[in-house]
Amino acid sequence: MRHWSEEQRSLRAAVEKAGEAIGADHLERDGPGEFSRDGWARLRDMGLFGLPFATEWGGLGQDLATTMYVLEGLGHSCRDAGLTFSASTHIVSTGVPLQRFGSTALKERYLPGICAGTLIGAHAITEPDGGSDVMGMRTTAAADGEGFVLNGSKAFVSNGPLADLLVVYARTGAAGALDALTTFLVPTATPGLTVGNPVAKMGLRTSPLSEVFFDEVRVDRSQVLGSVGSGFLILDEVMKWEILCGFSGTLGEMCHRLERCVDYARSRTQFGVHIGAHQAVSHRIVDMKMDVETSRKWLYDTAEKFTARESVVSDLAIAKLVVSEANVRSALAAVQIFGGAGYLTESGIEKELRNAVSGTIYSGTSEMQRERLAVFLGLDRASAVRGGQEKRTA
């Protein structure tokens, strides 16, 4: 059981209070996929976007655990999961790599706007044919004088239609090499860069998604984050933050859903008793409670190890699997507990199920996480081949 300070509790309480008002019209905006600019402005005014960043850049100087705790509070109170997702994406996609790997000049130029939320950030990683195959990236950045020329395209860019800044990962070396990728900070107003129209999707509809195209986009060498060839290392750091912060918001959503199901099971009466008295319902809710607590433990324990600079490669894969898949189970259980009412859009329950499915795909699919864990267990193909060779030579 973690003990939060008064300051941490106050930060979370302020965000939760704002979240209740921000998400009030979530059902009206979900159908057309309308982003809440008013909601973004409210989060901006309370300083949410500066949570993990140094005060010298306009941030609040909070640690990772506090950032997660506050984002969990936003997920708990705000029914607009798309806005919560966009806020977390903005923080981790652009602010985190800029503060950690950017030059002083880049920080001075862009980080105050990121912290204030007056500049909106996104990252461009996935490609139309690439999926999870980051090392097979086709977008290239060719050295040219004092800079680089980017060509290619990216898909599934969350916040893309809103973004003022993109953190772009492109290939500067031989395909497949660990030092082949480089990270660039690119304003979306740069000539040759085109942001596609918002793409319709199953869930998280209020968080706009688009493709991005690069046609002879010239970027000065000073816009490189880290060093040339360090893109994979930067992406690895960003993915840790993305999973821990993004799924903290998911944890908050699961907590709210559990509370709502408990209240409904206590008040809804059938056959002369409240439905929570039926074992089929009560056990389903107990499973939801177990998923919430298991998810919380994996997220915060992994964050603690990450902050202590311990290896979290396997922990992160497990945490991502546990929370994303628990969220789908939880949302499906809520639909079943609410029955016909849960199937109707006016309840907001079916929307949560649609939103939950996305978590098993973004930040590394469930299949990819299991593949990583299989490697740690020595069950991958390369390990099997080595094992067979060792047996033959024994």
mmCIF file of C-alpha atoms in Angstrom:
data_model
loop_
_atom_site.group_PDB
_atom_site.id
_atom_site.type_symbol
_atom_site.label_atom_id
_atom_site.label_comp_id
_atom_site.label_asym_id
_atom_site.label_seq_id
_atom_site.Cartn_x
_atom_site.Cartn_y
_atom_site.Cartn_z
ATOM 1 C CA MET A 1 0.000 0.000 0.000
ATOM 2 C CA ARG A 2 1.565 3.256 -1.123
ATOM 3 C CA HIS A 3 1.291 6.383 0.979
ATOM 4 C CA TRP A 4 0.893 9.607 -0.963
ATOM 5 C CA SER A 5 1.867 13.005 0.425
ATOM 6 C CA GLU A 6 -0.579 15.846 0.921
ATOM 7 C CA GLU A 7 0.888 17.618 -2.118
ATOM 8 C CA GLN A 8 0.404 14.547 -4.294
ATOM 9 C CA ARG A 9 -3.165 14.079 -3.075
ATOM 10 C CA SER A 10 -3.932 17.746 -3.718
ATOM 11 C CA LEU A 11 -2.609 17.525 -7.287
ATOM 12 C CA ARG A 12 -4.739 14.474 -7.961
ATOM 13 C CA ALA A 13 -7.842 15.970 -6.323
ATOM 14 C CA ALA A 14 -7.579 19.096 -8.485
ATOM 15 C CA VAL A 15 -7.279 17.017 -11.650
ATOM 16 C CA GLU A 16 -10.167 14.756 -10.639
ATOM 17 C CA LYS A 17 -12.402 17.752 -10.020
ATOM 18 C CA ALA A 18 -11.563 19.197 -13.431
ATOM 19 C CA GLY A 19 -12.004 15.810 -15.078
ATOM 20 C CA GLU A 20 -15.605 15.500 -13.945
ATOM 21 C CA ALA A 21 -16.556 18.691 -15.784
ATOM 22 C CA ILE A 22 -14.357 18.014 -18.814
ATOM 23 C CA GLY A 23 -15.945 14.660 -19.575
ATOM 24 C CA ALA A 24 -19.553 15.760 -19.082
ATOM 25 C CA ASP A 25 -20.362 15.836 -22.814
ATOM 26 C CA HIS A 26 -18.323 12.775 -23.790
ATOM 27 C CA LEU A 27 -21.243 10.881 -25.332
ATOM 28 C CA GLU A 28 -22.148 13.721 -27.682
ATOM 29 C CA ARG A 29 -18.567 13.980 -28.930
ATOM 30 C CA ASP A 30 -17.818 10.255 -29.197
ATOM 31 C CA GLY A 31 -19.993 9.620 -32.259
ATOM 32 C CA PRO A 32 -18.454 12.309 -34.489
ATOM 33 C CA GLY A 33 -15.025 11.870 -32.861
ATOM 34 C CA GLU A 34 -14.807 15.468 -31.688
ATOM 35 C CA PHE A 35 -11.727 16.463 -29.698
ATOM 36 C CA SER A 36 -12.405 18.660 -26.662
ATOM 37 C CA ARG A 37 -10.349 21.807 -27.104
ATOM 38 C CA ASP A 38 -12.098 23.270 -24.080
ATOM 39 C CA GLY A 39 -11.075 20.235 -22.055
ATOM 40 C CA TRP A 40 -7.480 20.582 -23.261
ATOM 41 C CA ALA A 41 -7.513 24.241 -22.222
ATOM 42 C CA ARG A 42 -8.710 23.326 -18.726
ATOM 43 C CA LEU A 43 -5.957 20.755 -18.318
ATOM 44 C CA ARG A 44 -3.479 23.293 -19.672
ATOM 45 C CA ASP A 45 -4.594 25.962 -17.199
ATOM 46 C CA MET A 46 -4.070 23.657 -14.232
ATOM 47 C CA GLY A 47 -0.559 22.692 -15.336
ATOM 48 C CA LEU A 48 -1.196 18.999 -16.025
ATOM 49 C CA PHE A 49 1.130 18.871 -19.027
ATOM 50 C CA GLY A 50 4.109 20.060 -17.014
ATOM 51 C CA LEU A 51 3.859 17.314 -14.372
ATOM 52 C CA PRO A 52 7.148 15.416 -14.953
ATOM 53 C CA PHE A 53 9.224 18.284 -16.302
ATOM 54 C CA ALA A 54 11.765 20.523 -14.569
ATOM 55 C CA THR A 55 10.556 23.815 -13.134
ATOM 56 C CA GLU A 56 13.168 25.705 -15.172
ATOM 57 C CA TRP A 57 11.128 24.855 -18.285
ATOM 58 C CA GLY A 58 7.789 25.669 -16.689
ATOM 59 C CA GLY A 59 7.076 22.173 -15.379
ATOM 60 C CA LEU A 60 5.933 21.002 -11.950
ATOM 61 C CA GLY A 61 9.034 18.909 -11.271
ATOM 62 C CA GLN A 62 7.147 15.786 -10.198
ATOM 63 C CA ASP A 63 8.545 12.253 -10.351
ATOM 64 C CA LEU A 64 7.229 9.381 -12.458
ATOM 65 C CA ALA A 65 5.099 7.833 -9.705
ATOM 66 C CA THR A 66 3.363 11.142 -8.978
ATOM 67 C CA THR A 67 2.732 11.713 -12.676
ATOM 68 C CA MET A 68 1.154 8.268 -12.902
ATOM 69 C CA TYR A 69 -0.916 8.857 -9.762
ATOM 70 C CA VAL A 70 -2.337 12.113 -11.134
ATOM 71 C CA LEU A 71 -3.043 10.608 -14.565
ATOM 72 C CA GLU A 72 -4.794 7.734 -12.818
ATOM 73 C CA GLY A 73 -6.988 10.352 -11.156
ATOM 74 C CA LEU A 74 -7.795 11.903 -14.526
ATOM 75 C CA GLY A 75 -8.780 8.491 -15.882
ATOM 76 C CA HIS A 76 -10.973 7.927 -12.839
ATOM 77 C CA SER A 77 -12.930 11.166 -13.097
ATOM 78 C CA CYS A 78 -12.950 12.043 -16.801
ATOM 79 C CA ARG A 79 -15.259 9.950 -18.963
ATOM 80 C CA ASP A 80 -13.573 11.263 -22.096
ATOM 81 C CA ALA A 81 -10.914 8.559 -22.357
ATOM 82 C CA GLY A 82 -9.771 10.004 -25.676
ATOM 83 C CA LEU A 83 -8.785 13.269 -24.027
ATOM 84 C CA THR A 84 -6.928 11.422 -21.264
ATOM 85 C CA PHE A 85 -5.107 9.401 -23.927
ATOM 86 C CA SER A 86 -4.205 12.530 -25.924
ATOM 87 C CA ALA A 87 -2.896 14.258 -22.796
ATOM 88 C CA SER A 88 -0.690 11.317 -21.856
ATOM 89 C CA THR A 89 0.508 10.956 -25.462
ATOM 90 C CA HIS A 90 1.487 14.638 -25.554
ATOM 91 C CA ILE A 91 3.531 14.312 -22.355
ATOM 92 C CA VAL A 92 5.397 11.115 -23.176
ATOM 93 C CA SER A 93 5.773 11.390 -26.963
ATOM 94 C CA THR A 94 7.363 14.814 -27.076
ATOM 95 C CA GLY A 95 8.111 16.214 -23.639
ATOM 96 C CA VAL A 96 9.902 13.143 -22.284
ATOM 97 C CA PRO A 97 12.406 12.692 -25.140
ATOM 98 C CA LEU A 98 12.921 16.449 -25.431
ATOM 99 C CA GLN A 99 13.810 16.851 -21.749
ATOM 100 C CA ARG A 100 15.916 13.678 -21.616
ATOM 101 C CA PHE A 101 17.747 13.888 -24.947
ATOM 102 C CA GLY A 102 17.252 17.367 -26.391
ATOM 103 C CA SER A 103 19.914 20.056 -26.554
ATOM 104 C CA THR A 104 19.630 23.086 -24.298
ATOM 105 C CA ALA A 105 18.654 25.184 -27.319
ATOM 106 C CA LEU A 106 15.818 22.803 -28.241
ATOM 107 C CA LYS A 107 14.565 22.739 -24.649
ATOM 108 C CA GLU A 108 14.594 26.511 -24.436
ATOM 109 C CA ARG A 109 12.709 26.790 -27.705
ATOM 110 C CA TYR A 110 10.045 24.116 -27.276
ATOM 111 C CA LEU A 111 9.802 22.647 -23.764
ATOM 112 C CA PRO A 112 8.024 25.614 -22.124
ATOM 113 C CA GLY A 113 5.274 25.339 -24.755
ATOM 114 C CA ILE A 114 5.022 21.586 -24.223
ATOM 115 C CA CYS A 115 4.729 22.087 -20.452
ATOM 116 C CA ALA A 116 2.116 24.797 -20.935
ATOM 117 C CA GLY A 117 0.153 22.783 -23.472
ATOM 118 C CA THR A 118 0.212 25.682 -25.929
ATOM 119 C CA LEU A 119 2.243 23.461 -28.261
ATOM 120 C CA ILE A 120 0.740 20.017 -28.844
ATOM 121 C CA GLY A 121 3.083 17.097 -29.438
ATOM 122 C CA ALA A 122 2.894 13.677 -31.059
ATOM 123 C CA HIS A 123 5.336 11.043 -32.235
ATOM 124 C CA ALA A 124 5.528 9.412 -35.638
ATOM 125 C CA ILE A 125 6.801 5.837 -35.333
ATOM 126 C CA THR A 126 4.593 3.208 -36.954
ATOM 127 C CA GLU A 127 4.465 2.852 -40.732
ATOM 128 C CA PRO A 128 1.595 1.627 -42.933
ATOM 129 C CA ASP A 129 3.217 -1.747 -43.669
ATOM 130 C CA GLY A 130 5.484 -1.944 -40.641
ATOM 131 C CA GLY A 131 3.248 -2.484 -37.629
ATOM 132 C CA SER A 132 5.451 -3.556 -34.720
ATOM 133 C CA ASP A 133 8.510 -4.053 -36.963
ATOM 134 C CA VAL A 134 10.327 -0.879 -35.951
ATOM 135 C CA MET A 135 13.683 -2.158 -37.172
ATOM 136 C CA GLY A 136 12.226 -2.547 -40.656
ATOM 137 C CA MET A 137 11.412 1.157 -40.819
ATOM 138 C CA ARG A 138 11.321 2.588 -44.361
ATOM 139 C CA THR A 139 11.086 6.315 -43.659
ATOM 140 C CA THR A 140 14.579 7.638 -44.321
ATOM 141 C CA ALA A 141 16.573 10.671 -43.276
ATOM 142 C CA ALA A 142 19.450 11.243 -45.679
ATOM 143 C CA ALA A 143 22.327 13.464 -44.584
ATOM 144 C CA ASP A 144 22.496 16.607 -46.712
ATOM 145 C CA GLY A 145 24.934 19.362 -45.819
ATOM 146 C CA GLU A 146 24.082 20.747 -42.368
ATOM 147 C CA GLY A 147 20.925 18.702 -42.053
ATOM 148 C CA PHE A 148 18.824 15.788 -43.240
ATOM 149 C CA VAL A 149 16.115 15.192 -45.823
ATOM 150 C CA LEU A 150 13.186 13.054 -44.669
ATOM 151 C CA ASN A 151 11.102 10.929 -47.023
ATOM 152 C CA GLY A 152 8.408 8.390 -46.207
ATOM 153 C CA SER A 153 5.163 8.115 -44.310
ATOM 154 C CA LYS A 154 3.817 7.233 -40.882
ATOM 155 C CA ALA A 155 0.492 5.788 -39.789
ATOM 156 C CA PHE A 156 -1.494 5.711 -36.531
ATOM 157 C CA VAL A 157 -0.143 9.052 -35.326
ATOM 158 C CA SER A 158 -2.192 9.879 -32.218
ATOM 159 C CA ASN A 159 -2.648 13.667 -31.857
ATOM 160 C CA GLY A 160 -1.467 13.969 -35.456
ATOM 161 C CA PRO A 161 -4.252 16.325 -36.624
ATOM 162 C CA LEU A 162 -3.641 18.536 -33.569
ATOM 163 C CA ALA A 163 0.132 18.497 -33.382
ATOM 164 C CA ASP A 164 2.424 21.480 -33.644
ATOM 165 C CA LEU A 165 5.487 19.285 -33.120
ATOM 166 C CA LEU A 166 6.306 15.737 -34.173
ATOM 167 C CA VAL A 167 9.012 13.499 -32.776
ATOM 168 C CA VAL A 168 9.895 11.538 -35.897
ATOM 169 C CA TYR A 169 11.842 8.288 -35.978
ATOM 170 C CA ALA A 170 13.593 7.691 -39.299
ATOM 171 C CA ARG A 171 16.280 5.408 -40.688
ATOM 172 C CA THR A 172 19.732 6.926 -41.134
ATOM 173 C CA GLY A 173 21.663 3.655 -41.330
ATOM 174 C CA ALA A 174 21.469 0.081 -42.587
ATOM 175 C CA ALA A 175 18.038 -1.507 -42.129
ATOM 176 C CA GLY A 176 17.914 -3.772 -39.101
ATOM 177 C CA ALA A 177 20.958 -2.331 -37.315
ATOM 178 C CA LEU A 178 20.519 -1.102 -33.734
ATOM 179 C CA ASP A 179 22.152 2.206 -34.635
ATOM 180 C CA ALA A 180 20.099 2.678 -37.802
ATOM 181 C CA LEU A 181 17.426 4.969 -36.353
ATOM 182 C CA THR A 182 17.614 8.664 -35.525
ATOM 183 C CA THR A 183 15.060 10.846 -33.757
ATOM 184 C CA PHE A 184 14.097 14.296 -35.056
ATOM 185 C CA LEU A 185 11.970 17.065 -33.578
ATOM 186 C CA VAL A 186 10.003 18.454 -36.518
ATOM 187 C CA PRO A 187 7.417 21.266 -36.483
ATOM 188 C CA THR A 188 4.356 20.241 -38.502
ATOM 189 C CA ALA A 189 4.567 23.545 -40.411
ATOM 190 C CA THR A 190 7.845 22.413 -42.030
ATOM 191 C CA PRO A 191 7.607 22.473 -45.868
ATOM 192 C CA GLY A 192 7.040 19.025 -47.357
ATOM 193 C CA LEU A 193 5.389 17.646 -44.213
ATOM 194 C CA THR A 194 1.700 16.827 -44.693
ATOM 195 C CA VAL A 195 -0.683 15.673 -41.976
ATOM 196 C CA GLY A 196 -3.519 13.533 -43.273
ATOM 197 C CA ASN A 197 -7.178 13.873 -42.352
ATOM 198 C CA PRO A 198 -8.391 12.328 -39.078
ATOM 199 C CA VAL A 199 -9.012 8.584 -39.471
ATOM 200 C CA ALA A 200 -12.249 7.039 -38.175
ATOM 201 C CA LYS A 201 -11.674 4.295 -35.629
ATOM 202 C CA MET A 202 -13.369 1.865 -33.253
ATOM 203 C CA GLY A 203 -12.580 3.506 -29.916
ATOM 204 C CA LEU A 204 -10.823 6.493 -28.355
ATOM 205 C CA ARG A 205 -12.612 8.469 -31.044
ATOM 206 C CA THR A 206 -12.118 11.833 -29.339
ATOM 207 C CA SER A 207 -8.341 11.425 -29.595
ATOM 208 C CA PRO A 208 -7.662 12.234 -33.272
ATOM 209 C CA LEU A 209 -5.468 9.923 -35.315
ATOM 210 C CA SER A 210 -3.918 10.461 -38.741
ATOM 211 C CA GLU A 211 -1.208 9.574 -41.204
ATOM 212 C CA VAL A 212 1.787 11.855 -41.785
ATOM 213 C CA PHE A 213 3.726 12.158 -45.049
ATOM 214 C CA PHE A 214 7.285 13.387 -45.617
ATOM 215 C CA ASP A 215 8.285 14.590 -49.078
ATOM 216 C CA GLU A 216 11.805 16.008 -49.162
ATOM 217 C CA VAL A 217 11.370 17.474 -45.662
ATOM 218 C CA ARG A 218 14.531 19.347 -44.738
ATOM 219 C CA VAL A 219 15.489 19.273 -41.066
ATOM 220 C CA ASP A 220 18.527 20.988 -39.569
ATOM 221 C CA ARG A 221 20.996 18.800 -37.683
ATOM 222 C CA SER A 222 20.210 20.829 -34.551
ATOM 223 C CA GLN A 223 16.731 19.227 -34.563
ATOM 224 C CA VAL A 224 18.180 15.787 -33.801
ATOM 225 C CA LEU A 225 17.314 14.446 -30.349
ATOM 226 C CA GLY A 226 20.251 12.633 -28.771
ATOM 227 C CA SER A 227 22.793 11.722 -31.417
ATOM 228 C CA VAL A 228 22.558 10.295 -34.903
ATOM 229 C CA GLY A 229 21.905 6.570 -34.551
ATOM 230 C CA SER A 230 20.485 6.715 -31.024
ATOM 231 C CA GLY A 231 16.837 6.548 -32.100
ATOM 232 C CA PHE A 232 16.245 3.002 -30.879
ATOM 233 C CA LEU A 233 17.523 3.866 -27.384
ATOM 234 C CA ILE A 234 15.323 6.973 -27.275
ATOM 235 C CA LEU A 235 12.292 4.995 -28.425
ATOM 236 C CA ASP A 236 12.942 2.383 -25.752
ATOM 237 C CA GLU A 237 12.918 5.094 -23.064
ATOM 238 C CA VAL A 238 9.783 6.700 -24.464
ATOM 239 C CA MET A 239 7.925 3.367 -24.614
ATOM 240 C CA LYS A 240 8.569 2.802 -20.912
ATOM 241 C CA TRP A 241 6.980 6.147 -20.104
ATOM 242 C CA GLU A 242 4.172 5.587 -22.594
ATOM 243 C CA ILE A 243 3.113 2.293 -21.044
ATOM 244 C CA LEU A 244 3.439 3.425 -17.433
ATOM 245 C CA CYS A 245 1.719 6.785 -17.864
ATOM 246 C CA GLY A 246 -0.833 5.810 -20.484
ATOM 247 C CA PHE A 247 -2.040 2.738 -18.639
ATOM 248 C CA SER A 248 -2.211 4.651 -15.365
ATOM 249 C CA GLY A 249 -5.096 6.519 -16.962
ATOM 250 C CA THR A 250 -6.542 3.124 -17.926
ATOM 251 C CA LEU A 251 -6.251 1.993 -14.301
ATOM 252 C CA GLY A 252 -8.290 5.010 -13.238
ATOM 253 C CA GLU A 253 -10.959 4.114 -15.781
ATOM 254 C CA MET A 254 -11.091 0.550 -14.465
ATOM 255 C CA CYS A 255 -11.503 1.820 -10.892
ATOM 256 C CA HIS A 256 -14.426 4.044 -11.912
ATOM 257 C CA ARG A 257 -16.032 1.195 -13.853
ATOM 258 C CA LEU A 258 -15.751 -1.114 -10.847
ATOM 259 C CA GLU A 259 -17.389 1.465 -8.581
ATOM 260 C CA ARG A 260 -20.184 1.981 -11.080
ATOM 261 C CA CYS A 261 -20.831 -1.755 -11.363
ATOM 262 C CA VAL A 262 -20.924 -2.158 -7.572
ATOM 263 C CA ASP A 263 -23.443 0.684 -7.270
ATOM 264 C CA TYR A 264 -25.586 -0.768 -10.063
ATOM 265 C CA ALA A 265 -25.477 -4.300 -8.602
ATOM 266 C CA ARG A 266 -26.649 -2.921 -5.240
ATOM 267 C CA SER A 267 -29.516 -0.873 -6.694
ATOM 268 C CA ARG A 268 -30.791 -2.973 -9.590
ATOM 269 C CA THR A 269 -33.445 -5.460 -8.394
ATOM 270 C CA GLN A 270 -34.599 -8.649 -10.109
ATOM 271 C CA PHE A 271 -36.530 -11.622 -8.727
ATOM 272 C CA GLY A 272 -36.986 -9.822 -5.450
ATOM 273 C CA VAL A 273 -33.287 -9.172 -4.664
ATOM 274 C CA HIS A 274 -30.578 -6.814 -5.889
ATOM 275 C CA ILE A 275 -28.596 -8.420 -8.690
ATOM 276 C CA GLY A 276 -25.389 -8.295 -6.644
ATOM 277 C CA ALA A 277 -26.862 -11.080 -4.510
ATOM 278 C CA HIS A 278 -26.620 -13.401 -7.503
ATOM 279 C CA GLN A 279 -23.316 -15.242 -7.513
ATOM 280 C CA ALA A 280 -22.936 -14.886 -11.282
ATOM 281 C CA VAL A 281 -22.881 -11.104 -10.860
ATOM 282 C CA SER A 282 -20.975 -10.823 -7.598
ATOM 283 C CA HIS A 283 -18.164 -13.098 -8.758
ATOM 284 C CA ARG A 284 -17.818 -11.116 -11.966
ATOM 285 C CA ILE A 285 -17.399 -7.934 -9.925
ATOM 286 C CA VAL A 286 -14.880 -9.628 -7.631
ATOM 287 C CA ASP A 287 -12.840 -10.542 -10.712
ATOM 288 C CA MET A 288 -12.961 -6.869 -11.750
ATOM 289 C CA LYS A 289 -11.614 -5.890 -8.323
ATOM 290 C CA MET A 290 -8.780 -8.413 -8.615
ATOM 291 C CA ASP A 291 -7.867 -7.069 -12.046
ATOM 292 C CA VAL A 292 -7.760 -3.506 -10.698
ATOM 293 C CA GLU A 293 -5.443 -4.388 -7.832
ATOM 294 C CA THR A 294 -3.200 -6.604 -9.963
ATOM 295 C CA SER A 295 -2.913 -3.855 -12.573
ATOM 296 C CA ARG A 296 -2.064 -1.273 -9.935
ATOM 297 C CA LYS A 297 0.682 -3.444 -8.483
ATOM 298 C CA TRP A 298 2.311 -4.168 -11.818
ATOM 299 C CA LEU A 299 2.260 -0.532 -12.910
ATOM 300 C CA TYR A 300 3.623 1.039 -9.735
ATOM 301 C CA ASP A 301 6.094 -1.746 -8.922
ATOM 302 C CA THR A 302 7.493 -1.494 -12.444
ATOM 303 C CA ALA A 303 7.725 2.290 -12.146
ATOM 304 C CA GLU A 304 9.620 1.905 -8.873
ATOM 305 C CA LYS A 305 12.153 -0.420 -10.492
ATOM 306 C CA PHE A 306 12.469 1.852 -13.536
ATOM 307 C CA THR A 307 13.104 4.881 -11.322
ATOM 308 C CA ALA A 308 15.757 2.881 -9.458
ATOM 309 C CA ARG A 309 17.367 2.190 -12.863
ATOM 310 C CA GLU A 310 16.798 -1.545 -12.608
ATOM 311 C CA SER A 311 15.988 -3.568 -15.709
ATOM 312 C CA VAL A 312 12.248 -3.564 -16.404
ATOM 313 C CA VAL A 313 12.191 -5.210 -19.819
ATOM 314 C CA SER A 314 10.142 -8.205 -18.738
ATOM 315 C CA ASP A 315 8.253 -6.256 -16.056
ATOM 316 C CA LEU A 316 7.082 -3.744 -18.625
ATOM 317 C CA ALA A 317 5.868 -6.430 -21.032
ATOM 318 C CA ILE A 318 3.941 -8.133 -18.228
ATOM 319 C CA ALA A 319 2.502 -4.850 -16.947
ATOM 320 C CA LYS A 320 1.308 -3.905 -20.419
ATOM 321 C CA LEU A 321 -0.306 -7.311 -20.933
ATOM 322 C CA VAL A 322 -1.890 -7.407 -17.497
ATOM 323 C CA VAL A 323 -3.475 -3.950 -17.642
ATOM 324 C CA SER A 324 -4.580 -3.902 -21.277
ATOM 325 C CA GLU A 325 -6.178 -7.331 -21.156
ATOM 326 C CA ALA A 326 -7.701 -6.730 -17.718
ATOM 327 C CA ASN A 327 -9.296 -3.574 -19.107
ATOM 328 C CA VAL A 328 -10.986 -5.527 -21.894
ATOM 329 C CA ARG A 329 -12.270 -8.134 -19.411
ATOM 330 C CA SER A 330 -13.484 -5.404 -17.093
ATOM 331 C CA ALA A 331 -15.315 -3.505 -19.825
ATOM 332 C CA LEU A 332 -16.937 -6.660 -21.193
ATOM 333 C CA ALA A 333 -18.019 -7.652 -17.667
ATOM 334 C CA ALA A 334 -19.585 -4.212 -17.192
ATOM 335 C CA VAL A 335 -21.610 -4.601 -20.393
ATOM 336 C CA GLN A 336 -22.872 -7.966 -19.163
ATOM 337 C CA ILE A 337 -23.670 -6.682 -15.657
ATOM 338 C CA PHE A 338 -25.650 -3.758 -17.046
ATOM 339 C CA GLY A 339 -27.311 -6.073 -19.577
ATOM 340 C CA GLY A 340 -29.447 -4.352 -22.203
ATOM 341 C CA ALA A 341 -28.716 -0.949 -20.682
ATOM 342 C CA GLY A 342 -24.987 -1.569 -21.059
ATOM 343 C CA TYR A 343 -25.431 -2.327 -24.747
ATOM 344 C CA LEU A 344 -26.992 1.067 -25.425
ATOM 345 C CA THR A 345 -24.739 3.994 -26.288
ATOM 346 C CA GLU A 346 -26.495 6.272 -23.777
ATOM 347 C CA SER A 347 -24.991 4.309 -20.871
ATOM 348 C CA GLY A 348 -21.423 4.948 -21.997
ATOM 349 C CA ILE A 349 -20.547 1.349 -21.067
ATOM 350 C CA GLU A 350 -20.301 0.024 -24.632
ATOM 351 C CA LYS A 351 -17.977 2.923 -25.468
ATOM 352 C CA GLU A 352 -15.599 1.791 -22.739
ATOM 353 C CA LEU A 353 -15.418 -1.670 -24.297
ATOM 354 C CA ARG A 354 -14.547 -0.162 -27.687
ATOM 355 C CA ASN A 355 -11.913 2.018 -26.055
ATOM 356 C CA ALA A 356 -10.426 -0.920 -24.159
ATOM 357 C CA VAL A 357 -9.687 -2.980 -27.271
ATOM 358 C CA SER A 358 -7.161 -0.407 -28.486
ATOM 359 C CA GLY A 359 -4.967 -0.962 -25.440
ATOM 360 C CA THR A 360 -4.132 -4.473 -26.620
ATOM 361 C CA ILE A 361 -2.731 -2.979 -29.842
ATOM 362 C CA TYR A 362 -0.934 0.332 -29.218
ATOM 363 C CA SER A 363 2.425 0.511 -27.371
ATOM 364 C CA GLY A 364 3.219 -2.991 -28.643
ATOM 365 C CA THR A 365 0.521 -5.569 -29.307
ATOM 366 C CA SER A 366 -0.287 -8.341 -26.853
ATOM 367 C CA GLU A 367 1.295 -10.779 -29.284
ATOM 368 C CA MET A 368 4.554 -8.810 -29.359
ATOM 369 C CA GLN A 369 4.674 -8.607 -25.561
ATOM 370 C CA ARG A 370 4.271 -12.384 -25.328
ATOM 371 C CA GLU A 371 7.006 -12.849 -27.921
ATOM 372 C CA ARG A 372 9.350 -10.718 -25.805
ATOM 373 C CA LEU A 373 8.589 -12.761 -22.725
ATOM 374 C CA ALA A 374 9.111 -15.974 -24.687
ATOM 375 C CA VAL A 375 12.612 -14.755 -25.579
ATOM 376 C CA PHE A 376 13.409 -14.197 -21.888
ATOM 377 C CA LEU A 377 12.289 -17.756 -21.211
ATOM 378 C CA GLY A 378 14.467 -19.136 -24.005
ATOM 379 C CA LEU A 379 11.463 -20.253 -26.038
ATOM 380 C CA ASP A 380 12.110 -18.225 -29.193
ATOM 381 C CA ARG A 381 13.233 -19.793 -32.461
ATOM 382 C CA ALA A 382 16.876 -18.709 -32.091
ATOM 383 C CA SER A 383 17.094 -20.335 -28.668
ATOM 384 C CA ALA A 384 15.494 -23.493 -30.013
ATOM 385 C CA VAL A 385 18.028 -23.683 -32.859
ATOM 386 C CA ARG A 386 20.934 -23.138 -30.443
ATOM 387 C CA GLY A 387 19.554 -25.801 -28.143
ATOM 388 C CA GLY A 388 19.327 -28.270 -30.993
ATOM 389 C CA GLN A 389 22.891 -27.546 -32.078
ATOM 390 C CA GLU A 390 24.181 -28.025 -28.523
ATOM 391 C CA LYS A 391 22.470 -31.405 -28.292
ATOM 392 C CA ARG A 392 23.966 -32.544 -31.596
ATOM 393 C CA THR A 393 27.502 -31.556 -30.519
ATOM 394 C CA ALA A 394 27.180 -33.034 -27.035
#
